[in-house]
PDB file of N, CA and C in Angstrom:
ATOM      1  N   UNK A   3      15.004 -16.738  35.228  1.00 57.00           N
ATOM      2  CA  UNK A   3      14.715 -16.865  33.813  1.00 57.00           C
ATOM      3  C   UNK A   3      15.171 -15.591  33.097  1.00 57.00           C
ATOM      4  N   UNK A   4      15.958 -15.685  32.035  1.00 59.00           N
ATOM      5  CA  UNK A   4      16.426 -14.479  31.340  1.00 59.00           C
ATOM      6  C   UNK A   4      15.279 -13.800  30.593  1.00 59.00           C
ATOM      7  N   UNK A   5      15.330 -12.495  30.576  1.00 61.00           N
ATOM      8  CA  UNK A   5      14.319 -11.722  29.847  1.00 61.00           C
ATOM      9  C   UNK A   5      14.596 -11.813  28.353  1.00 61.00           C
ATOM     10  N   UNK A   6      13.539 -11.895  27.583  1.00 64.00           N
ATOM     11  CA  UNK A   6      13.721 -11.925  26.131  1.00 64.00           C
ATOM     12  C   UNK A   6      13.659 -10.502  25.602  1.00 64.00           C
ATOM     13  N   UNK A   7      14.512 -10.226  24.673  1.00 60.00           N
ATOM     14  CA  UNK A   7      14.566  -8.887  24.085  1.00 60.00           C
ATOM     15  C   UNK A   7      13.493  -8.757  23.011  1.00 60.00           C
ATOM     16  N   UNK A   8      12.824  -7.626  23.020  1.00 60.00           N
ATOM     17  CA  UNK A   8      11.833  -7.330  22.000  1.00 60.00           C
ATOM     18  C   UNK A   8      12.446  -6.327  21.043  1.00 60.00           C
ATOM     19  N   UNK A   9      12.378  -6.643  19.771  1.00 65.00           N
ATOM     20  CA  UNK A   9      12.941  -5.755  18.766  1.00 65.00           C
ATOM     21  C   UNK A   9      11.915  -4.667  18.435  1.00 65.00           C
ATOM     22  N   UNK A  10      12.269  -3.436  18.677  1.00 62.00           N
ATOM     23  CA  UNK A  10      11.377  -2.312  18.422  1.00 62.00           C
ATOM     24  C   UNK A  10      11.705  -1.743  17.054  1.00 62.00           C
ATOM     25  N   UNK A  11      10.672  -1.533  16.258  1.00 71.00           N
ATOM     26  CA  UNK A  11      10.865  -0.964  14.926  1.00 71.00           C
ATOM     27  C   UNK A  11      10.792   0.553  15.036  1.00 71.00           C
ATOM     28  N   UNK A  12      11.879   1.215  14.680  1.00 75.00           N
ATOM     29  CA  UNK A  12      11.988   2.661  14.806  1.00 75.00           C
ATOM     30  C   UNK A  12      12.008   3.294  13.417  1.00 75.00           C
ATOM     31  N   UNK A  13      11.292   4.409  13.301  1.00 79.00           N
ATOM     32  CA  UNK A  13      11.249   5.128  12.029  1.00 79.00           C
ATOM     33  C   UNK A  13      12.608   5.755  11.732  1.00 79.00           C
ATOM     34  N   UNK A  14      13.176   5.406  10.609  1.00 90.00           N
ATOM     35  CA  UNK A  14      14.445   5.965  10.154  1.00 90.00           C
ATOM     36  C   UNK A  14      14.120   7.030   9.103  1.00 90.00           C
ATOM     37  N   UNK A  15      14.497   8.295   9.342  1.00 93.00           N
ATOM     38  CA  UNK A  15      14.176   9.350   8.378  1.00 93.00           C
ATOM     39  C   UNK A  15      14.693   9.063   6.967  1.00 93.00           C
ATOM     40  N   UNK A  16      15.830   8.398   6.852  1.00 94.00           N
ATOM     41  CA  UNK A  16      16.362   8.082   5.515  1.00 94.00           C
ATOM     42  C   UNK A  16      15.482   7.058   4.804  1.00 94.00           C
ATOM     43  N   UNK A  17      14.975   6.093   5.565  1.00 95.00           N
ATOM     44  CA  UNK A  17      14.071   5.094   4.981  1.00 95.00           C
ATOM     45  C   UNK A  17      12.765   5.757   4.562  1.00 95.00           C
ATOM     46  N   UNK A  18      12.252   6.654   5.414  1.00 96.00           N
ATOM     47  CA  UNK A  18      11.012   7.373   5.098  1.00 96.00           C
ATOM     48  C   UNK A  18      11.200   8.207   3.833  1.00 96.00           C
ATOM     49  N   UNK A  19      12.324   8.903   3.716  1.00 96.00           N
ATOM     50  CA  UNK A  19      12.597   9.729   2.536  1.00 96.00           C
ATOM     51  C   UNK A  19      12.724   8.879   1.275  1.00 96.00           C
ATOM     52  N   UNK A  20      13.375   7.733   1.388  1.00 96.00           N
ATOM     53  CA  UNK A  20      13.529   6.836   0.232  1.00 96.00           C
ATOM     54  C   UNK A  20      12.164   6.330  -0.227  1.00 96.00           C
ATOM     55  N   UNK A  21      11.314   5.980   0.731  1.00 97.00           N
ATOM     56  CA  UNK A  21       9.983   5.503   0.378  1.00 97.00           C
ATOM     57  C   UNK A  21       9.131   6.626  -0.199  1.00 97.00           C
ATOM     58  N   UNK A  22       9.254   7.828   0.340  1.00 97.00           N
ATOM     59  CA  UNK A  22       8.508   8.969  -0.187  1.00 97.00           C
ATOM     60  C   UNK A  22       8.908   9.245  -1.634  1.00 97.00           C
ATOM     61  N   UNK A  23      10.185   9.204  -1.939  1.00 97.00           N
ATOM     62  CA  UNK A  23      10.642   9.422  -3.318  1.00 97.00           C
ATOM     63  C   UNK A  23      10.114   8.333  -4.246  1.00 97.00           C
ATOM     64  N   UNK A  24      10.110   7.098  -3.783  1.00 96.00           N
ATOM     65  CA  UNK A  24       9.584   5.998  -4.590  1.00 96.00           C
ATOM     66  C   UNK A  24       8.085   6.183  -4.820  1.00 96.00           C
ATOM     67  N   UNK A  25       7.371   6.629  -3.794  1.00 96.00           N
ATOM     68  CA  UNK A  25       5.934   6.893  -3.928  1.00 96.00           C
ATOM     69  C   UNK A  25       5.672   8.014  -4.920  1.00 96.00           C
ATOM     70  N   UNK A  26       6.478   9.059  -4.848  1.00 96.00           N
ATOM     71  CA  UNK A  26       6.323  10.180  -5.796  1.00 96.00           C
ATOM     72  C   UNK A  26       6.489   9.692  -7.227  1.00 96.00           C
ATOM     73  N   UNK A  27       7.473   8.846  -7.443  1.00 95.00           N
ATOM     74  CA  UNK A  27       7.682   8.291  -8.777  1.00 95.00           C
ATOM     75  C   UNK A  27       6.511   7.440  -9.227  1.00 95.00           C
ATOM     76  N   UNK A  28       5.979   6.648  -8.324  1.00 94.00           N
ATOM     77  CA  UNK A  28       4.840   5.781  -8.652  1.00 94.00           C
ATOM     78  C   UNK A  28       3.562   6.590  -8.854  1.00 94.00           C
ATOM     79  N   UNK A  29       3.430   7.722  -8.155  1.00 96.00           N
ATOM     80  CA  UNK A  29       2.218   8.557  -8.227  1.00 96.00           C
ATOM     81  C   UNK A  29       2.222   9.486  -9.435  1.00 96.00           C
ATOM     82  N   UNK A  30       3.376   9.717 -10.035  1.00 95.00           N
ATOM     83  CA  UNK A  30       3.492  10.659 -11.149  1.00 95.00           C
ATOM     84  C   UNK A  30       2.514  10.292 -12.261  1.00 95.00           C
ATOM     85  N   UNK A  31       1.634  11.232 -12.587  1.00 94.00           N
ATOM     86  CA  UNK A  31       0.678  11.028 -13.655  1.00 94.00           C
ATOM     87  C   UNK A  31      -0.560  10.238 -13.256  1.00 94.00           C
ATOM     88  N   UNK A  32      -0.636   9.801 -12.020  1.00 93.00           N
ATOM     89  CA  UNK A  32      -1.776   9.014 -11.550  1.00 93.00           C
ATOM     90  C   UNK A  32      -2.914   9.914 -11.082  1.00 93.00           C
ATOM     91  N   UNK A  33      -4.131   9.439 -11.210  1.00 94.00           N
ATOM     92  CA  UNK A  33      -5.282  10.125 -10.616  1.00 94.00           C
ATOM     93  C   UNK A  33      -5.939   9.237  -9.570  1.00 94.00           C
ATOM     94  N   UNK A  34      -5.701   7.938  -9.654  1.00 96.00           N
ATOM     95  CA  UNK A  34      -6.252   6.996  -8.678  1.00 96.00           C
ATOM     96  C   UNK A  34      -5.304   6.878  -7.488  1.00 96.00           C
ATOM     97  N   UNK A  35      -5.814   6.344  -6.398  1.00 96.00           N
ATOM     98  CA  UNK A  35      -4.971   6.134  -5.224  1.00 96.00           C
ATOM     99  C   UNK A  35      -3.773   5.261  -5.582  1.00 96.00           C
ATOM    100  N   UNK A  36      -2.646   5.564  -4.994  1.00 96.00           N
ATOM    101  CA  UNK A  36      -1.443   4.751  -5.178  1.00 96.00           C
ATOM    102  C   UNK A  36      -1.456   3.721  -4.055  1.00 96.00           C
ATOM    103  N   UNK A  37      -1.569   2.448  -4.430  1.00 97.00           N
ATOM    104  CA  UNK A  37      -1.714   1.375  -3.445  1.00 97.00           C
ATOM    105  C   UNK A  37      -0.455   0.539  -3.391  1.00 97.00           C
ATOM    106  N   UNK A  38      -0.024   0.216  -2.169  1.00 95.00           N
ATOM    107  CA  UNK A  38       1.088  -0.694  -2.024  1.00 95.00           C
ATOM    108  C   UNK A  38       1.033  -1.392  -0.679  1.00 95.00           C
ATOM    109  N   UNK A  39       1.596  -2.571  -0.641  1.00 97.00           N
ATOM    110  CA  UNK A  39       1.725  -3.334   0.587  1.00 97.00           C
ATOM    111  C   UNK A  39       3.135  -3.123   1.134  1.00 97.00           C
ATOM    112  N   UNK A  40       3.388  -3.660   2.307  1.00 96.00           N
ATOM    113  CA  UNK A  40       4.731  -3.566   2.856  1.00 96.00           C
ATOM    114  C   UNK A  40       5.721  -4.279   1.935  1.00 96.00           C
ATOM    115  N   UNK A  41       5.325  -5.412   1.386  1.00 96.00           N
ATOM    116  CA  UNK A  41       6.198  -6.141   0.458  1.00 96.00           C
ATOM    117  C   UNK A  41       6.483  -5.307  -0.786  1.00 96.00           C
ATOM    118  N   UNK A  42       5.468  -4.573  -1.270  1.00 96.00           N
ATOM    119  CA  UNK A  42       5.672  -3.688  -2.420  1.00 96.00           C
ATOM    120  C   UNK A  42       6.685  -2.603  -2.077  1.00 96.00           C
ATOM    121  N   UNK A  43       6.580  -2.051  -0.865  1.00 97.00           N
ATOM    122  CA  UNK A  43       7.504  -1.000  -0.431  1.00 97.00           C
ATOM    123  C   UNK A  43       8.934  -1.528  -0.370  1.00 97.00           C
ATOM    124  N   UNK A  44       9.088  -2.747   0.100  1.00 97.00           N
ATOM    125  CA  UNK A  44      10.419  -3.374   0.154  1.00 97.00           C
ATOM    126  C   UNK A  44      10.969  -3.550  -1.254  1.00 97.00           C
ATOM    127  N   UNK A  45      10.140  -4.056  -2.161  1.00 96.00           N
ATOM    128  CA  UNK A  45      10.583  -4.285  -3.544  1.00 96.00           C
ATOM    129  C   UNK A  45      10.884  -2.972  -4.265  1.00 96.00           C
ATOM    130  N   UNK A  46      10.094  -1.950  -3.996  1.00 95.00           N
ATOM    131  CA  UNK A  46      10.238  -0.661  -4.661  1.00 95.00           C
ATOM    132  C   UNK A  46      11.501   0.082  -4.224  1.00 95.00           C
ATOM    133  N   UNK A  47      11.857  -0.053  -2.946  1.00 95.00           N
ATOM    134  CA  UNK A  47      12.959   0.730  -2.390  1.00 95.00           C
ATOM    135  C   UNK A  47      14.211  -0.064  -2.073  1.00 95.00           C
ATOM    136  N   UNK A  48      14.060  -1.371  -1.885  1.00 96.00           N
ATOM    137  CA  UNK A  48      15.197  -2.184  -1.450  1.00 96.00           C
ATOM    138  C   UNK A  48      15.419  -2.111   0.049  1.00 96.00           C
ATOM    139  N   UNK A  49      14.510  -1.452   0.755  1.00 95.00           N
ATOM    140  CA  UNK A  49      14.616  -1.359   2.217  1.00 95.00           C
ATOM    141  C   UNK A  49      14.321  -2.714   2.851  1.00 95.00           C
ATOM    142  N   UNK A  50      14.946  -3.001   3.989  1.00 94.00           N
ATOM    143  CA  UNK A  50      14.562  -4.221   4.708  1.00 94.00           C
ATOM    144  C   UNK A  50      13.176  -4.049   5.329  1.00 94.00           C
ATOM    145  N   UNK A  51      12.502  -5.164   5.584  1.00 93.00           N
ATOM    146  CA  UNK A  51      11.163  -5.152   6.171  1.00 93.00           C
ATOM    147  C   UNK A  51      11.078  -4.312   7.438  1.00 93.00           C
ATOM    148  N   UNK A  52      12.082  -4.440   8.300  1.00 93.00           N
ATOM    149  CA  UNK A  52      12.015  -3.743   9.586  1.00 93.00           C
ATOM    150  C   UNK A  52      12.189  -2.229   9.453  1.00 93.00           C
ATOM    151  N   UNK A  53      12.575  -1.737   8.281  1.00 94.00           N
ATOM    152  CA  UNK A  53      12.614  -0.286   8.035  1.00 94.00           C
ATOM    153  C   UNK A  53      11.418   0.169   7.208  1.00 94.00           C
ATOM    154  N   UNK A  54      10.898  -0.710   6.365  1.00 95.00           N
ATOM    155  CA  UNK A  54       9.771  -0.342   5.507  1.00 95.00           C
ATOM    156  C   UNK A  54       8.497  -0.124   6.312  1.00 95.00           C
ATOM    157  N   UNK A  55       8.238  -0.968   7.286  1.00 94.00           N
ATOM    158  CA  UNK A  55       6.994  -0.857   8.054  1.00 94.00           C
ATOM    159  C   UNK A  55       6.887   0.474   8.803  1.00 94.00           C
ATOM    160  N   UNK A  56       7.893   0.876   9.599  1.00 95.00           N
ATOM    161  CA  UNK A  56       7.761   2.172  10.272  1.00 95.00           C
ATOM    162  C   UNK A  56       7.748   3.351   9.299  1.00 95.00           C
ATOM    163  N   UNK A  57       8.439   3.223   8.166  1.00 96.00           N
ATOM    164  CA  UNK A  57       8.421   4.295   7.166  1.00 96.00           C
ATOM    165  C   UNK A  57       7.018   4.443   6.582  1.00 96.00           C
ATOM    166  N   UNK A  58       6.354   3.332   6.298  1.00 96.00           N
ATOM    167  CA  UNK A  58       4.979   3.378   5.794  1.00 96.00           C
ATOM    168  C   UNK A  58       4.046   4.007   6.820  1.00 96.00           C
ATOM    169  N   UNK A  59       4.188   3.605   8.069  1.00 95.00           N
ATOM    170  CA  UNK A  59       3.334   4.160   9.130  1.00 95.00           C
ATOM    171  C   UNK A  59       3.543   5.660   9.272  1.00 95.00           C
ATOM    172  N   UNK A  60       4.776   6.108   9.144  1.00 95.00           N
ATOM    173  CA  UNK A  60       5.081   7.533   9.234  1.00 95.00           C
ATOM    174  C   UNK A  60       4.443   8.294   8.073  1.00 95.00           C
ATOM    175  N   UNK A  61       4.524   7.746   6.867  1.00 96.00           N
ATOM    176  CA  UNK A  61       3.937   8.404   5.704  1.00 96.00           C
ATOM    177  C   UNK A  61       2.419   8.444   5.798  1.00 96.00           C
ATOM    178  N   UNK A  62       1.811   7.392   6.329  1.00 96.00           N
ATOM    179  CA  UNK A  62       0.355   7.366   6.517  1.00 96.00           C
ATOM    180  C   UNK A  62      -0.067   8.464   7.496  1.00 96.00           C
ATOM    181  N   UNK A  63       0.741   8.686   8.508  1.00 95.00           N
ATOM    182  CA  UNK A  63       0.421   9.719   9.497  1.00 95.00           C
ATOM    183  C   UNK A  63       0.619  11.128   8.936  1.00 95.00           C
ATOM    184  N   UNK A  64       1.469  11.274   7.935  1.00 96.00           N
ATOM    185  CA  UNK A  64       1.832  12.590   7.412  1.00 96.00           C
ATOM    186  C   UNK A  64       1.042  13.000   6.174  1.00 96.00           C
ATOM    187  N   UNK A  65       0.748  12.046   5.307  1.00 97.00           N
ATOM    188  CA  UNK A  65       0.119  12.354   4.018  1.00 97.00           C
ATOM    189  C   UNK A  65      -1.298  11.791   3.946  1.00 97.00           C
ATOM    190  N   UNK A  66      -2.138  12.426   3.101  1.00 96.00           N
ATOM    191  CA  UNK A  66      -3.504  11.923   2.912  1.00 96.00           C
ATOM    192  C   UNK A  66      -3.437  10.492   2.407  1.00 96.00           C
ATOM    193  N   UNK A  67      -4.052   9.601   3.169  1.00 97.00           N
ATOM    194  CA  UNK A  67      -3.942   8.178   2.864  1.00 97.00           C
ATOM    195  C   UNK A  67      -5.041   7.401   3.577  1.00 97.00           C
ATOM    196  N   UNK A  68      -5.115   6.138   3.231  1.00 95.00           N
ATOM    197  CA  UNK A  68      -6.073   5.208   3.837  1.00 95.00           C
ATOM    198  C   UNK A  68      -5.369   3.878   4.031  1.00 95.00           C
ATOM    199  N   UNK A  69      -5.901   3.082   4.931  1.00 96.00           N
ATOM    200  CA  UNK A  69      -5.438   1.713   5.093  1.00 96.00           C
ATOM    201  C   UNK A  69      -6.589   0.783   4.745  1.00 96.00           C
ATOM    202  N   UNK A  70      -6.282  -0.269   4.046  1.00 96.00           N
ATOM    203  CA  UNK A  70      -7.259  -1.302   3.735  1.00 96.00           C
ATOM    204  C   UNK A  70      -6.624  -2.643   4.096  1.00 96.00           C
ATOM    205  N   UNK A  71      -7.445  -3.667   4.171  1.00 97.00           N
ATOM    206  CA  UNK A  71      -6.958  -5.001   4.500  1.00 97.00           C
ATOM    207  C   UNK A  71      -7.481  -5.977   3.448  1.00 97.00           C
ATOM    208  N   UNK A  72      -6.592  -6.818   2.940  1.00 95.00           N
ATOM    209  CA  UNK A  72      -7.008  -7.828   1.975  1.00 95.00           C
ATOM    210  C   UNK A  72      -7.724  -8.963   2.709  1.00 95.00           C
ATOM    211  N   UNK A  73      -8.335  -9.855   1.961  1.00 96.00           N
ATOM    212  CA  UNK A  73      -9.001 -11.021   2.554  1.00 96.00           C
ATOM    213  C   UNK A  73      -8.006 -11.901   3.321  1.00 96.00           C
ATOM    214  N   UNK A  74      -6.736 -11.812   2.935  1.00 95.00           N
ATOM    215  CA  UNK A  74      -5.693 -12.605   3.601  1.00 95.00           C
ATOM    216  C   UNK A  74      -5.134 -11.906   4.841  1.00 95.00           C
ATOM    217  N   UNK A  75      -5.603 -10.697   5.107  1.00 96.00           N
ATOM    218  CA  UNK A  75      -5.155  -9.967   6.296  1.00 96.00           C
ATOM    219  C   UNK A  75      -3.949  -9.074   6.072  1.00 96.00           C
ATOM    220  N   UNK A  76      -3.553  -8.869   4.824  1.00 95.00           N
ATOM    221  CA  UNK A  76      -2.401  -8.022   4.515  1.00 95.00           C
ATOM    222  C   UNK A  76      -2.850  -6.562   4.414  1.00 95.00           C
ATOM    223  N   UNK A  77      -2.094  -5.666   5.039  1.00 96.00           N
ATOM    224  CA  UNK A  77      -2.406  -4.244   4.972  1.00 96.00           C
ATOM    225  C   UNK A  77      -2.055  -3.679   3.603  1.00 96.00           C
ATOM    226  N   UNK A  78      -2.948  -2.842   3.081  1.00 98.00           N
ATOM    227  CA  UNK A  78      -2.708  -2.134   1.829  1.00 98.00           C
ATOM    228  C   UNK A  78      -2.731  -0.649   2.155  1.00 98.00           C
ATOM    229  N   UNK A  79      -1.624   0.009   1.896  1.00 98.00           N
ATOM    230  CA  UNK A  79      -1.493   1.441   2.136  1.00 98.00           C
ATOM    231  C   UNK A  79      -1.910   2.154   0.858  1.00 98.00           C
ATOM    232  N   UNK A  80      -2.870   3.066   0.978  1.00 97.00           N
ATOM    233  CA  UNK A  80      -3.399   3.777  -0.185  1.00 97.00           C
ATOM    234  C   UNK A  80      -3.141   5.267  -0.010  1.00 97.00           C
ATOM    235  N   UNK A  81      -2.345   5.831  -0.892  1.00 97.00           N
ATOM    236  CA  UNK A  81      -1.976   7.243  -0.815  1.00 97.00           C
ATOM    237  C   UNK A  81      -2.623   8.045  -1.912  1.00 97.00           C
ATOM    238  N   UNK A  82      -3.055   9.243  -1.581  1.00 96.00           N
ATOM    239  CA  UNK A  82      -3.552  10.190  -2.580  1.00 96.00           C
ATOM    240  C   UNK A  82      -2.379  10.492  -3.510  1.00 96.00           C
ATOM    241  N   UNK A  83      -2.574  10.460  -4.829  1.00 96.00           N
ATOM    242  CA  UNK A  83      -1.449  10.652  -5.748  1.00 96.00           C
ATOM    243  C   UNK A  83      -0.800  12.038  -5.653  1.00 96.00           C
ATOM    244  N   UNK A  84      -1.515  13.019  -5.102  1.00 95.00           N
ATOM    245  CA  UNK A  84      -0.926  14.361  -4.943  1.00 95.00           C
ATOM    246  C   UNK A  84       0.056  14.390  -3.783  1.00 95.00           C
ATOM    247  N   UNK A  85       0.047  13.344  -2.953  1.00 95.00           N
ATOM    248  CA  UNK A  85       0.880  13.273  -1.753  1.00 95.00           C
ATOM    249  C   UNK A  85       0.800  14.573  -0.949  1.00 95.00           C
ATOM    250  N   UNK A  86      -0.437  14.993  -0.736  1.00 94.00           N
ATOM    251  CA  UNK A  86      -0.719  16.207   0.037  1.00 94.00           C
ATOM    252  C   UNK A  86      -0.628  15.881   1.522  1.00 94.00           C
ATOM    253  N   UNK A  87       0.009  16.784   2.270  1.00 95.00           N
ATOM    254  CA  UNK A  87       0.111  16.600   3.720  1.00 95.00           C
ATOM    255  C   UNK A  87      -1.260  16.723   4.367  1.00 95.00           C
ATOM    256  N   UNK A  88      -1.436  16.026   5.460  1.00 90.00           N
ATOM    257  CA  UNK A  88      -2.699  16.110   6.228  1.00 90.00           C
ATOM    258  C   UNK A  88      -2.828  17.476   6.817  1.00 90.00           C
TER     259      UNK A  88
END
């Protein structure tokens, strides 16, 4: 039986930087948490889904942030508007 290939999502520094710049723009002038879903990140940056997810995870690990879940099970990434490093 042939083995099935599993697609691994790898963090691309260019995707992470593009998302960080988009977050900075969205956070400008904000005092409340900046909230976005993976779909929001895709729409905001034009990144494909398979690059947006690891970029979001990388930013969550690097910057003050929280994760929440909607009633539908969708992850909501919440970033401190100052985008202060952990």
